[in-house]
Tab-separated table of C-alpha atoms and ligand atoms in Angstrom:
chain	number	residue	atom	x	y	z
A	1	UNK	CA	7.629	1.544	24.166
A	2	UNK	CA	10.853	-0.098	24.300
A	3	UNK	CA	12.897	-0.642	21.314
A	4	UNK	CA	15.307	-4.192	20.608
A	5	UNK	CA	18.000	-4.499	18.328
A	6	UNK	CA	16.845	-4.415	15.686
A	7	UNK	CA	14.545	-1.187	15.716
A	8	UNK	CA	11.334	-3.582	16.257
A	9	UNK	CA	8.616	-2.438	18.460
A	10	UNK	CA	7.101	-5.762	20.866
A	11	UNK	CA	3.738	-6.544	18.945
A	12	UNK	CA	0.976	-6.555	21.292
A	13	UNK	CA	-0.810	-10.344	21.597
A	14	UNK	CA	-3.635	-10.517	19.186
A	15	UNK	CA	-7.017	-10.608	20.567
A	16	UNK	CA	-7.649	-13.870	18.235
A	17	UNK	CA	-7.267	-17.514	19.471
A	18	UNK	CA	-4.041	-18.690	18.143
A	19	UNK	CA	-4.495	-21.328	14.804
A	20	UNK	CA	-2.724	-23.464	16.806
A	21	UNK	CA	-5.420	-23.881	19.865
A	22	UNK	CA	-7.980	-25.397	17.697
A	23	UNK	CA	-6.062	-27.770	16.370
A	24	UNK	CA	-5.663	-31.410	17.147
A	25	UNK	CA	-3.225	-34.064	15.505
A	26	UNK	CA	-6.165	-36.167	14.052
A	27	UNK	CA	-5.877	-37.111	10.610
A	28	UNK	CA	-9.589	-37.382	10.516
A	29	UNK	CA	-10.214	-34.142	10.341
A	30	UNK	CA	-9.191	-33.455	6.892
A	31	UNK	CA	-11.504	-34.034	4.624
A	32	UNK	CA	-11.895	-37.890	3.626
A	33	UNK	CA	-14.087	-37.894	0.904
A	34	UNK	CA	-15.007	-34.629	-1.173
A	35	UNK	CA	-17.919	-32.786	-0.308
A	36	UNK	CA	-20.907	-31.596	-2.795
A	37	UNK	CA	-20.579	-28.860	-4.752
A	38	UNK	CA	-23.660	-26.768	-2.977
A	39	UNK	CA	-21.790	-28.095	0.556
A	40	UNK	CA	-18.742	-26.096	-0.340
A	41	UNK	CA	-20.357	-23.575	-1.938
A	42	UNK	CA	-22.716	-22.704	1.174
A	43	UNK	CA	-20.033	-23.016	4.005
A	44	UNK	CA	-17.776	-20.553	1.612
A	45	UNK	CA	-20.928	-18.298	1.432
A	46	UNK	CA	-20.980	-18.439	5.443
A	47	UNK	CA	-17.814	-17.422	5.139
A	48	UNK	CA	-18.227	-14.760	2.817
A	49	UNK	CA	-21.168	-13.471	4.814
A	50	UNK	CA	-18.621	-12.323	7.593
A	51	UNK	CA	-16.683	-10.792	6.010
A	52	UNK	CA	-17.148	-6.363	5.241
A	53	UNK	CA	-17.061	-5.528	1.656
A	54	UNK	CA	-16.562	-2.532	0.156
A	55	UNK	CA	-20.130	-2.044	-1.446
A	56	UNK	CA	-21.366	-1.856	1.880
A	57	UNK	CA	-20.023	1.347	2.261
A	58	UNK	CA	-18.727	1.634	5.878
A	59	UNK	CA	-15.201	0.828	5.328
A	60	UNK	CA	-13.139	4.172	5.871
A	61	UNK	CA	-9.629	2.761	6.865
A	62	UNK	CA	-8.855	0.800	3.955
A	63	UNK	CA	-6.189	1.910	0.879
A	64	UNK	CA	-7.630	-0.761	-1.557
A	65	UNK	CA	-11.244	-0.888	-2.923
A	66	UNK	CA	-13.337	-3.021	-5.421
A	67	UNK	CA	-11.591	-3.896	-8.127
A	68	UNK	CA	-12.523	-2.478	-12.045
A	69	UNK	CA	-14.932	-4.963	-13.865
A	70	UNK	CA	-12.621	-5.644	-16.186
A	71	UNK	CA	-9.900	-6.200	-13.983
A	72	UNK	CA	-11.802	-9.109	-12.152
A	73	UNK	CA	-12.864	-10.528	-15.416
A	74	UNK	CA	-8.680	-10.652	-16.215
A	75	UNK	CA	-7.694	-11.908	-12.954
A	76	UNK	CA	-10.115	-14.844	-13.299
A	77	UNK	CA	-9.025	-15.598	-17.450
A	78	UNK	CA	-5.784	-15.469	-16.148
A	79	UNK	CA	-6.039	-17.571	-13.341
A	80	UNK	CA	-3.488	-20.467	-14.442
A	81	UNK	CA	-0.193	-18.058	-15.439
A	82	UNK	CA	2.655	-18.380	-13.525
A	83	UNK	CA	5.087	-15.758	-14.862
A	84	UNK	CA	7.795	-17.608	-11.768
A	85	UNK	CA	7.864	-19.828	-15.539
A	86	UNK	CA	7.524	-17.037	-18.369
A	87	UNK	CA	8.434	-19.429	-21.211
A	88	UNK	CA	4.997	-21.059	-20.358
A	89	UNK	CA	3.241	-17.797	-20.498
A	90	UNK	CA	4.694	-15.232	-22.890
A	91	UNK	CA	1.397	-14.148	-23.581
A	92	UNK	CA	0.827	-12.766	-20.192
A	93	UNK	CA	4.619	-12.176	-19.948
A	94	UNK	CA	3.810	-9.309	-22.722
A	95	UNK	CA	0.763	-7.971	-20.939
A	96	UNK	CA	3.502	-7.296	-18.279
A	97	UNK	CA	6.165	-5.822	-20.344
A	98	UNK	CA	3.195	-3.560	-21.393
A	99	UNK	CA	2.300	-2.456	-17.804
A	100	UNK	CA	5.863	-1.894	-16.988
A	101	UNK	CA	6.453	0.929	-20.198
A	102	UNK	CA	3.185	2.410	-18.924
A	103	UNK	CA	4.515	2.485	-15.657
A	104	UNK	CA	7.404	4.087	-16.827
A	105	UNK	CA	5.804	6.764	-18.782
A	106	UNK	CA	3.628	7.419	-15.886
A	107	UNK	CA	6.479	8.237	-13.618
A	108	UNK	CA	8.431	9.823	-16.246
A	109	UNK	CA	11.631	7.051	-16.595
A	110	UNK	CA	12.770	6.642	-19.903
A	111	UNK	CA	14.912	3.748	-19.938
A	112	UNK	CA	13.560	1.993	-16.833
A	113	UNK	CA	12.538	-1.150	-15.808
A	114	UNK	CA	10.655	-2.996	-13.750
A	115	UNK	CA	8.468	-5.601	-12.501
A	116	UNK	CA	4.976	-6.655	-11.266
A	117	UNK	CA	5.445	-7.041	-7.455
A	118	UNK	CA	2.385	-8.787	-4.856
A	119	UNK	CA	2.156	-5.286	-3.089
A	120	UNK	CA	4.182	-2.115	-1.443
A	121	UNK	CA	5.267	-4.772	0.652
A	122	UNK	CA	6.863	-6.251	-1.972
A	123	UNK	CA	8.694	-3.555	-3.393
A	124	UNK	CA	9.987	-1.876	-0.654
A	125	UNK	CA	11.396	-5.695	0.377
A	126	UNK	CA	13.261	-5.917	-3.467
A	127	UNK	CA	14.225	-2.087	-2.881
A	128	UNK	CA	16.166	-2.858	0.304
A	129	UNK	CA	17.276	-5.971	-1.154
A	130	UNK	CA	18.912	-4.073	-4.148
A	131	UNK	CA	20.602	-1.364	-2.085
A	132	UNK	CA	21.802	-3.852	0.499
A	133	UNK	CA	23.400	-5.895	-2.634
A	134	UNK	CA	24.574	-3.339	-4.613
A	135	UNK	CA	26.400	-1.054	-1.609
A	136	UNK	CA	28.691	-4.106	0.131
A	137	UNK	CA	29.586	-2.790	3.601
A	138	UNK	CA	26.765	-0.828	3.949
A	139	UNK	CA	23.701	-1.813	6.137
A	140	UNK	CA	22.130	1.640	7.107
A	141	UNK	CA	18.659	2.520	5.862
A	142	UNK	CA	17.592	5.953	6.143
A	143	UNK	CA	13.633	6.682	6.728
A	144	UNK	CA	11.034	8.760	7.835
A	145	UNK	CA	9.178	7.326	10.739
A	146	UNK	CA	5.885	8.005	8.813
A	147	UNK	CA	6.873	4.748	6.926
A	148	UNK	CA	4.743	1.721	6.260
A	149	UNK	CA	5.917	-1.244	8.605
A	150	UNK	CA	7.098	-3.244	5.747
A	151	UNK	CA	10.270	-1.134	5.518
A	152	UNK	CA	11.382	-2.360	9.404
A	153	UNK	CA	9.622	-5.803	8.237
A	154	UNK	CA	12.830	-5.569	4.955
A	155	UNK	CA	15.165	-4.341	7.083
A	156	UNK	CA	14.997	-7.388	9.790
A	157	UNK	CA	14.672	-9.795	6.726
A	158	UNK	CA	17.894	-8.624	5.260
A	159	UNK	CA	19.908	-7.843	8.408
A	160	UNK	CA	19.677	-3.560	7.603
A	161	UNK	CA	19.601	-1.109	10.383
A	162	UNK	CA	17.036	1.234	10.435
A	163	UNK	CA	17.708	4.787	11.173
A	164	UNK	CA	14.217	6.217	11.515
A	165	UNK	CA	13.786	10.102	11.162
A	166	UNK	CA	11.344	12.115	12.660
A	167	UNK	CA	9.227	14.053	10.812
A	168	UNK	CA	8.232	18.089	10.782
A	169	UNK	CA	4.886	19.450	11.259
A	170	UNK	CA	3.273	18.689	7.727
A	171	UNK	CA	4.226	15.039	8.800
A	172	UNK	CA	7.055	14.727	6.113
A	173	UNK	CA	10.336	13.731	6.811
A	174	UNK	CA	13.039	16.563	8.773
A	175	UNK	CA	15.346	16.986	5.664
A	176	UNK	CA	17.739	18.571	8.258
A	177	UNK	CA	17.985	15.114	10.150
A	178	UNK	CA	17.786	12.832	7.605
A	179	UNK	CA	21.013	14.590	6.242
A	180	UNK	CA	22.242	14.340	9.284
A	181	UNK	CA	21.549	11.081	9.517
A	182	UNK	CA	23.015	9.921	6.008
A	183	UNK	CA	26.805	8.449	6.108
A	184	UNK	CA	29.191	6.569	4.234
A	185	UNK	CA	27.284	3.484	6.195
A	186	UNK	CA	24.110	4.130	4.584
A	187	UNK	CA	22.943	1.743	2.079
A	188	UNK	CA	19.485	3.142	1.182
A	189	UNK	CA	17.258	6.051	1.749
A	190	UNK	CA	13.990	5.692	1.398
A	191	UNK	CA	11.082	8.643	1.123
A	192	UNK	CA	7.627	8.557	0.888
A	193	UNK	CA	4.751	9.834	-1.631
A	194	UNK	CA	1.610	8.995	0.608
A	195	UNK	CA	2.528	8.030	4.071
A	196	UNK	CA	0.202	5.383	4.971
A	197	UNK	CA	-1.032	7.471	7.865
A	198	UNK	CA	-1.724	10.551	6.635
A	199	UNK	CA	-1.299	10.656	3.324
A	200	UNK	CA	2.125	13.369	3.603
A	201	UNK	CA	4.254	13.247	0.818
A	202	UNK	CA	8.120	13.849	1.736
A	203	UNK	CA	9.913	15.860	-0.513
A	204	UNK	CA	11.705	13.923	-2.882
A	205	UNK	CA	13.769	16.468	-4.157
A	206	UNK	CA	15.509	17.657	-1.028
A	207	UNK	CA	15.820	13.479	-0.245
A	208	UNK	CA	17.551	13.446	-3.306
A	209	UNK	CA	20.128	16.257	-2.767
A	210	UNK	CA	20.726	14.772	1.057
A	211	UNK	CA	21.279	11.274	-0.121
A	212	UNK	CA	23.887	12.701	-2.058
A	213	UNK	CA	24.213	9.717	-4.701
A	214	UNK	CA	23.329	6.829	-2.050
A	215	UNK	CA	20.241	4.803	-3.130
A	216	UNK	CA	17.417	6.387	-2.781
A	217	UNK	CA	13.794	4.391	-3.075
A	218	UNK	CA	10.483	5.919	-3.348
A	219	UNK	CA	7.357	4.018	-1.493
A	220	UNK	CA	4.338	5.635	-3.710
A	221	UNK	CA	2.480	2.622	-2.861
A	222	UNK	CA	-0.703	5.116	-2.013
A	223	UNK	CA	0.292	7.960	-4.289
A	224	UNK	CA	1.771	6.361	-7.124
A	225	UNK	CA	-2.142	6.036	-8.294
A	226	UNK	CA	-2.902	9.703	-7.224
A	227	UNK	CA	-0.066	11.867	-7.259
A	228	UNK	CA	0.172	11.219	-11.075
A	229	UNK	CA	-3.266	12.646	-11.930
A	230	UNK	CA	-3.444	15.642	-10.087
A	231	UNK	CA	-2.003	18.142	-12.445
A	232	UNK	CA	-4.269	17.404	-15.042
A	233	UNK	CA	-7.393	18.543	-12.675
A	234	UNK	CA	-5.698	21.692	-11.930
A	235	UNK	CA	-4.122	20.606	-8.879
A	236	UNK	CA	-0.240	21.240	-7.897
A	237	UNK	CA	1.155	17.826	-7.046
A	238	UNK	CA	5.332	17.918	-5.934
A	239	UNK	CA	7.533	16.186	-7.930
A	240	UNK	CA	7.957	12.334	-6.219
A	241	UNK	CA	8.932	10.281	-9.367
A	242	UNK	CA	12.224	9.693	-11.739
A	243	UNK	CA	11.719	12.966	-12.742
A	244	UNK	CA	14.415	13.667	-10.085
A	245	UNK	CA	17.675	12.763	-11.048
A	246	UNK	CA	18.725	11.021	-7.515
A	247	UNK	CA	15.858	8.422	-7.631
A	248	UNK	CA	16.681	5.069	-8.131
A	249	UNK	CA	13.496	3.039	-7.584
A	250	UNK	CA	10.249	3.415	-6.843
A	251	UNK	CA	7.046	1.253	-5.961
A	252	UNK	CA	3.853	1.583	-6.704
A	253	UNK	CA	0.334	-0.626	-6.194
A	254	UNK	CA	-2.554	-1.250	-8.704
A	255	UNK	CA	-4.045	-2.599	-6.262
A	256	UNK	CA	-4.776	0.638	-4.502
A	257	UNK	CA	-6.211	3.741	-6.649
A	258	UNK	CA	-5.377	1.731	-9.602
A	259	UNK	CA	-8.516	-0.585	-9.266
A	260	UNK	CA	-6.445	-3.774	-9.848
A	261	UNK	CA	-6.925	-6.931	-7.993
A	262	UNK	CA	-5.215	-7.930	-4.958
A	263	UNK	CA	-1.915	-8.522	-4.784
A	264	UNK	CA	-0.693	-6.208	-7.589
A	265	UNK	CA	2.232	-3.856	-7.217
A	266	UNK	CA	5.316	-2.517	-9.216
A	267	UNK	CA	8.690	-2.061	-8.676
A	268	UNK	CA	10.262	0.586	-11.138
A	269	UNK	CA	14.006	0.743	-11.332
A	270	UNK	CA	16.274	3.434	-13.325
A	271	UNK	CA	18.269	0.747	-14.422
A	272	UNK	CA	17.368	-2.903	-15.364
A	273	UNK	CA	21.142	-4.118	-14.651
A	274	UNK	CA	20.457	-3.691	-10.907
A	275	UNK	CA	18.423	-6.687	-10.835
A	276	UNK	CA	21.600	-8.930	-11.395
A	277	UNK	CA	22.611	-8.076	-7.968
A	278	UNK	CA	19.711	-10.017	-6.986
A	279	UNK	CA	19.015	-13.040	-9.290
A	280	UNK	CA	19.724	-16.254	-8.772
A	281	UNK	CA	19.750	-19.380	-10.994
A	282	UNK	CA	16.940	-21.159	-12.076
A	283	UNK	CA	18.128	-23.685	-13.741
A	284	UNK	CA	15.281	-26.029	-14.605
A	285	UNK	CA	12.943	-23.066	-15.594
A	286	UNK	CA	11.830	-21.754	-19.116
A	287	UNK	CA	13.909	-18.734	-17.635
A	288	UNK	CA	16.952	-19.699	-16.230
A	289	UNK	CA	17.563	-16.854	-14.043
A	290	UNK	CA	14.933	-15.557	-11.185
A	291	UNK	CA	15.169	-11.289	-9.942
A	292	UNK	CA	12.038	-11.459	-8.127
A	293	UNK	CA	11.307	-12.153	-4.802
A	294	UNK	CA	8.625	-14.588	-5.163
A	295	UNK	CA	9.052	-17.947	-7.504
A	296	UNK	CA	5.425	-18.763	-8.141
A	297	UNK	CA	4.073	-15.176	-8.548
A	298	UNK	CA	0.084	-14.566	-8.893
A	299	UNK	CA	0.346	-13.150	-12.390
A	300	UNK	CA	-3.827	-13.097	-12.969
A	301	UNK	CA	-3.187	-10.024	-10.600
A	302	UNK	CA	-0.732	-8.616	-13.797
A	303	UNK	CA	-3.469	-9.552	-16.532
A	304	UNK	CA	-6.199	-8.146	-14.218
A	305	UNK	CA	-3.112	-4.616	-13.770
A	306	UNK	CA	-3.362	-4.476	-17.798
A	307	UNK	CA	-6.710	-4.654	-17.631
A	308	UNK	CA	-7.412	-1.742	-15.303
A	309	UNK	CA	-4.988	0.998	-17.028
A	310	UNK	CA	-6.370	-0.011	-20.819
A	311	UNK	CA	-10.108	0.053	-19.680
A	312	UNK	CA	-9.593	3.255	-17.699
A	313	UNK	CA	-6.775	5.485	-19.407
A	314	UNK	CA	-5.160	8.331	-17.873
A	315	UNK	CA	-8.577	10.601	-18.187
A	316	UNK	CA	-10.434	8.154	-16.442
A	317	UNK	CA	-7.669	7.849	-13.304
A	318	UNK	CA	-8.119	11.422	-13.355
A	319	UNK	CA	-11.946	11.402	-12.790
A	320	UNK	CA	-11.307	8.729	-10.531
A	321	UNK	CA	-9.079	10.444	-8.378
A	322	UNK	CA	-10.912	13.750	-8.956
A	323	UNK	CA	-14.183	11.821	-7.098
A	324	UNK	CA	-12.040	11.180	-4.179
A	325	UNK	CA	-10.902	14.563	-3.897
A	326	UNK	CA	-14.319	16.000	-4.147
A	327	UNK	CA	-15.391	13.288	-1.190
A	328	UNK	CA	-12.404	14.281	0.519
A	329	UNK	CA	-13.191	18.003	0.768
A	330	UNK	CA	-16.939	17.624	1.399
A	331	UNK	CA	-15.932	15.667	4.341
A	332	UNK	CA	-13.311	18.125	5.248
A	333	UNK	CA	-15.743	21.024	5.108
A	334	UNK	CA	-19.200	18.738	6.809
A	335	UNK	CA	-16.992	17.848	9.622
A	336	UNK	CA	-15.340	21.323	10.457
A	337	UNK	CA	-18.446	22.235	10.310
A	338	UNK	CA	-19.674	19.867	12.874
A	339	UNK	CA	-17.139	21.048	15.192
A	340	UNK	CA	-14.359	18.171	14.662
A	341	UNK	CA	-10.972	19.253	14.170
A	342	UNK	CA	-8.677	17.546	11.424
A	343	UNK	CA	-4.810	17.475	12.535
A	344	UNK	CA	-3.723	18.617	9.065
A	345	UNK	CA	-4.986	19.462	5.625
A	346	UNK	CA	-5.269	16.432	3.966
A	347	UNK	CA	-2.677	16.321	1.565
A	348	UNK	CA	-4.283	13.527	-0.462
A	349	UNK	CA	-7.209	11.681	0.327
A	350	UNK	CA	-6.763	10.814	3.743
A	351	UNK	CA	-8.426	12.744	6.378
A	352	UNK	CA	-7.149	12.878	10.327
A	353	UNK	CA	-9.523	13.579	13.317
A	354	UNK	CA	-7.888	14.711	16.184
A	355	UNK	CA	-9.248	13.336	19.108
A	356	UNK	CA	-8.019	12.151	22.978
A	357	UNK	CA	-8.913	9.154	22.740
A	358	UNK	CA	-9.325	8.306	19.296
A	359	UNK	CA	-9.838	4.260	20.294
A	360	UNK	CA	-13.052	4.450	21.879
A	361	UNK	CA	-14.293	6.619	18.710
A	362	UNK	CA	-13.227	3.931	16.519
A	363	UNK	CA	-14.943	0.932	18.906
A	364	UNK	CA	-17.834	3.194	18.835
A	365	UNK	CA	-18.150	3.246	15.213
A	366	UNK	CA	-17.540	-0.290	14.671
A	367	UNK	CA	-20.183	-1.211	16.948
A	368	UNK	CA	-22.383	0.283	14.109
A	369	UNK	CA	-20.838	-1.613	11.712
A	370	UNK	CA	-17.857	1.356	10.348
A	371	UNK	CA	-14.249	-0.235	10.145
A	372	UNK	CA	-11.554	2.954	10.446
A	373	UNK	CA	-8.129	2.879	11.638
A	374	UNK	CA	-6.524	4.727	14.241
A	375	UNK	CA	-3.171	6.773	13.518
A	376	UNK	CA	-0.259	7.039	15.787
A	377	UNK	CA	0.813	10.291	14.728
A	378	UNK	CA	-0.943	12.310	14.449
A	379	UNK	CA	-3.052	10.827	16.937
A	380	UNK	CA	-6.179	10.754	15.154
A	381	UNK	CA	-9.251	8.508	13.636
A	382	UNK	CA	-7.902	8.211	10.152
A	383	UNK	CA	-10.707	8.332	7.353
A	384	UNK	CA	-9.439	6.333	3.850
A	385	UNK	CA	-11.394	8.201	1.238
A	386	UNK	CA	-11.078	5.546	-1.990
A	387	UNK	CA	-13.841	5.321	-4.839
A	388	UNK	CA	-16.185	3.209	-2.427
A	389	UNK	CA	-16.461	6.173	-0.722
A	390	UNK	CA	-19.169	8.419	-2.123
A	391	UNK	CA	-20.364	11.467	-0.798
A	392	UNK	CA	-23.540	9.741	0.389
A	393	UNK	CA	-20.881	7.055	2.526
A	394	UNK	CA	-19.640	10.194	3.877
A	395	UNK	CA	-22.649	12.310	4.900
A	396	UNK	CA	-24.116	8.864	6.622
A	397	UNK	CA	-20.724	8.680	8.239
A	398	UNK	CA	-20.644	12.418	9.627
A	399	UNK	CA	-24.128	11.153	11.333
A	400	UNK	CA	-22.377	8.598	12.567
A	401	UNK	CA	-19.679	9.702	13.907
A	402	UNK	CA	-21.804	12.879	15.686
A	403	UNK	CA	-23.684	10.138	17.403
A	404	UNK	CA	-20.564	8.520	18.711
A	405	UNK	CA	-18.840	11.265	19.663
A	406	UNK	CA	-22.130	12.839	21.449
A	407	UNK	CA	-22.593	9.736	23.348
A	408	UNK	CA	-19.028	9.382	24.477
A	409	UNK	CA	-18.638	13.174	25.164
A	410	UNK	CA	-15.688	13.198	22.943
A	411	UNK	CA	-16.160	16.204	20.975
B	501	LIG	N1	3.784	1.450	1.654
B	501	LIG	C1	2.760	2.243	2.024
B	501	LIG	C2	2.959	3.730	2.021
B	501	LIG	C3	1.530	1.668	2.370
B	501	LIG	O1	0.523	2.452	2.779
B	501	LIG	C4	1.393	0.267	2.326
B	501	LIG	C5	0.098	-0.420	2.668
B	501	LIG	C6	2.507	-0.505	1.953
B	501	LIG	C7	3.683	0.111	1.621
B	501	LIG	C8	2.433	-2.008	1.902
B	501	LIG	O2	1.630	-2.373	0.876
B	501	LIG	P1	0.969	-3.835	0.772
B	501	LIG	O3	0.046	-3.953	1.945
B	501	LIG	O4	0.302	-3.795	-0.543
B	501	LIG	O5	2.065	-4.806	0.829
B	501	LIG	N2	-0.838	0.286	3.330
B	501	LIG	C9	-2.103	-0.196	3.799
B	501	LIG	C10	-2.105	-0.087	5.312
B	501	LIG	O6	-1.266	-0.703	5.979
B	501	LIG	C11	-2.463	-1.582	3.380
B	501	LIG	C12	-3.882	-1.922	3.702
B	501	LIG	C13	-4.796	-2.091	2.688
B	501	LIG	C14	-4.307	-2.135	5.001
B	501	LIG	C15	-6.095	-2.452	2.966
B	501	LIG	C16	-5.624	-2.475	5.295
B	501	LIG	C17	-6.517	-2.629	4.276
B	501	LIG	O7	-7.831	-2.996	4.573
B	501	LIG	O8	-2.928	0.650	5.820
């Protein structure tokens, strides 16, 4: 498909009705007078009824899952903070400095720094925005094309070019091209622990050495929750995190194996004097100077973050992640066996099934009510396995999935 300026693909019209078309400019439409309690409360259940939740069990293409007990019981207690205005909130301003030196002993950082982000999204955006500030000249941001969309999304938001790198055959970036790629015009480079599609993690190490001193940002917005647990059950996970000298920041989401609430991500940096480069006056605040991206910033999401790590400890993120491994390989194994063919070994806990046409699979699961994505490359029907996912999900699934491929001769 053809490419503009700016690296950015032409989306595709969505198959909704714009907002726009069922709207008319007639003030009586809002609301006049409040309606009852049990009014509101039944249209939102209407709502709510719509929607697919994760209990359900037939959502396969999603990287977040129900959120930890306790971690819905913080969000709602702390529904009111604002830390855009920590002098109003240094209670829950704590509960962040907390998660951040977890954070940092997680990914091995002594020294770092950080904050509590709305997402990957989020971070990558403040990563970009960091580099771009702190390398004047520059505009050039090395990545693989595995990356998440937000990365081209930071890039046209802060005028960068992306240089997009193909990857090799285990789907992580060409370390050959990327240092080919790298220049005295490159601001940032970014890798990946947990490409979105397939779960690859690029190797950090080799990024490192390439970038040769440029900035180099980590998106371990899937694997930041994983990657970190797998030694402990016996499993060899590469090195991704500060660990490696050249890494300057890296992001990472709660909200995904970390059973927080939605929108809760990090943003770990080597060094907390970066975020100068970025932050502006507030003048009228408690704190009179701003680094993050957002003002008003959902900080229930950061009680509900502190929450989640204290309930469930490292031990219990490895059991966690352990579960999705074990779901992961049963699948693995059940659907070899069935005769399906996965593009790659999942390297975490996403699984790819190679197929033609791997659209009309997917419209032929949904029709019986399973939501799975579709991935580019490898061109595949991409199977999320998060803690919703149990191996009872997954054997009903296989059955599934026979069905529709039987029926549409696709196997
Ligand atoms: N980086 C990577 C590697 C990601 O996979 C994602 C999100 C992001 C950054 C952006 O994170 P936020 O969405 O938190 O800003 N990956 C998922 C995806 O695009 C997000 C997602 C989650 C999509 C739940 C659908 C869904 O139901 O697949």
């Amino acid at each position: 498909m053809a490419r503009d300026r700016a690296g950015k693909t032409p989306h595709k019209k969505d198959e909704r009705p714009r907002r726009s078309e069922a709207i008319v400019s007639d003030r009586s439409i809002f609301p006049a007078k409040g309606a009852s309690r049990q009014r509101v409360l039944s249209e939102l259940d209407d709502a709510y009824d719509e929607d697919f939740w994760f209990g359900d069990g037939r959502i396969l293409g999603s990287m977040c899952t129900a959120p930890h007990d306790i971690a819905i019981e913080a969000h709602s207690k702390f529904i009111e903070a604002n830390l855009g205005n920590p002098g109003l909130y240094p209670g829950t301003r704590k509960l962040e400095d907390k998660v951040i030196i977890w954070l940092s002993a997680l990914y091995h950082c002594k020294g770092c720094s950080g904050q509590v982000v709305g997402g990957g999204t989020e971070a990558n955006i403040t990563a970009l925005w960091l580099a771009r500030n702190m390398s004047p000249g520059k505009r050039e941001v090395v990545f693989p094309r595995s990356a998440h969309f937000s990365l081209r999304k930071a890039c046209d938001l802060l005028a960068m070019r992306p240089v997009e790198i193909p990857m090799g055959d285990d789907f992580t970036i060409d370390i050959d091209m990327a240092r080919r790629a790298i220049s005295k015009d490159t601001a940032a480079v970014v890798g990946i622990a947990g490409t979105t599609e397939v779960g690859a993690i690029d190797d950090i190490p080799a990024l490192a050495e390439a970038a040769d001193g440029a900035f180099l940002h980590v998106d371990a917005a899937f694997g930041g929750f994983i990657l970190p647990f797998m030694p402990a059950l016996g499993m060899g996970a590469p090195a991704f995190d500060f660990s490696i000298d050249g890494v300057s920041t890296l992001g990472t989401d709660p909200h995904k194996m970390g059973l927080s609430t939605i929108p809760s991500g990090a943003l770990m940096l080597r060094d907390e004097r970066w975020l100068d480069s970025i932050s502006v006056d507030a003048p009228y605040l408690t704190q009179h100077r701003q680094t993050a991206l957002s003002g008003t910033r959902c900080s229930a999401a950061v009680a509900a973050t502190y929450a989640a790590i204290r309930r469930i400890g490292f031990d219990g993120y490895a059991r966690i992640v352990k579960g999705a491994f074990d779901v992961t390989r049963h699948l693995s194994k059940s659907l070899q066996r069935e005769g399906f063919h996965l593009c790659i070994e999942p390297p975490l806990t996403i699984l790819n099934i190679a197929f033609d046409d791997p659209r009309r699979v997917q419209a032929a699961l949904l029709r019986e009510g399973w939501h799975l994505s579709v991935a580019r490359e490898p061109n595949s029907l991409r199977v999320v396995v998060m803690p919703h996912v149990t191996k009872q999900v997954a054997d009903n699934f296989i059955e599934a999935l026979r069905k529709a491929a039987k029926e549409l001769k696709a196997l």
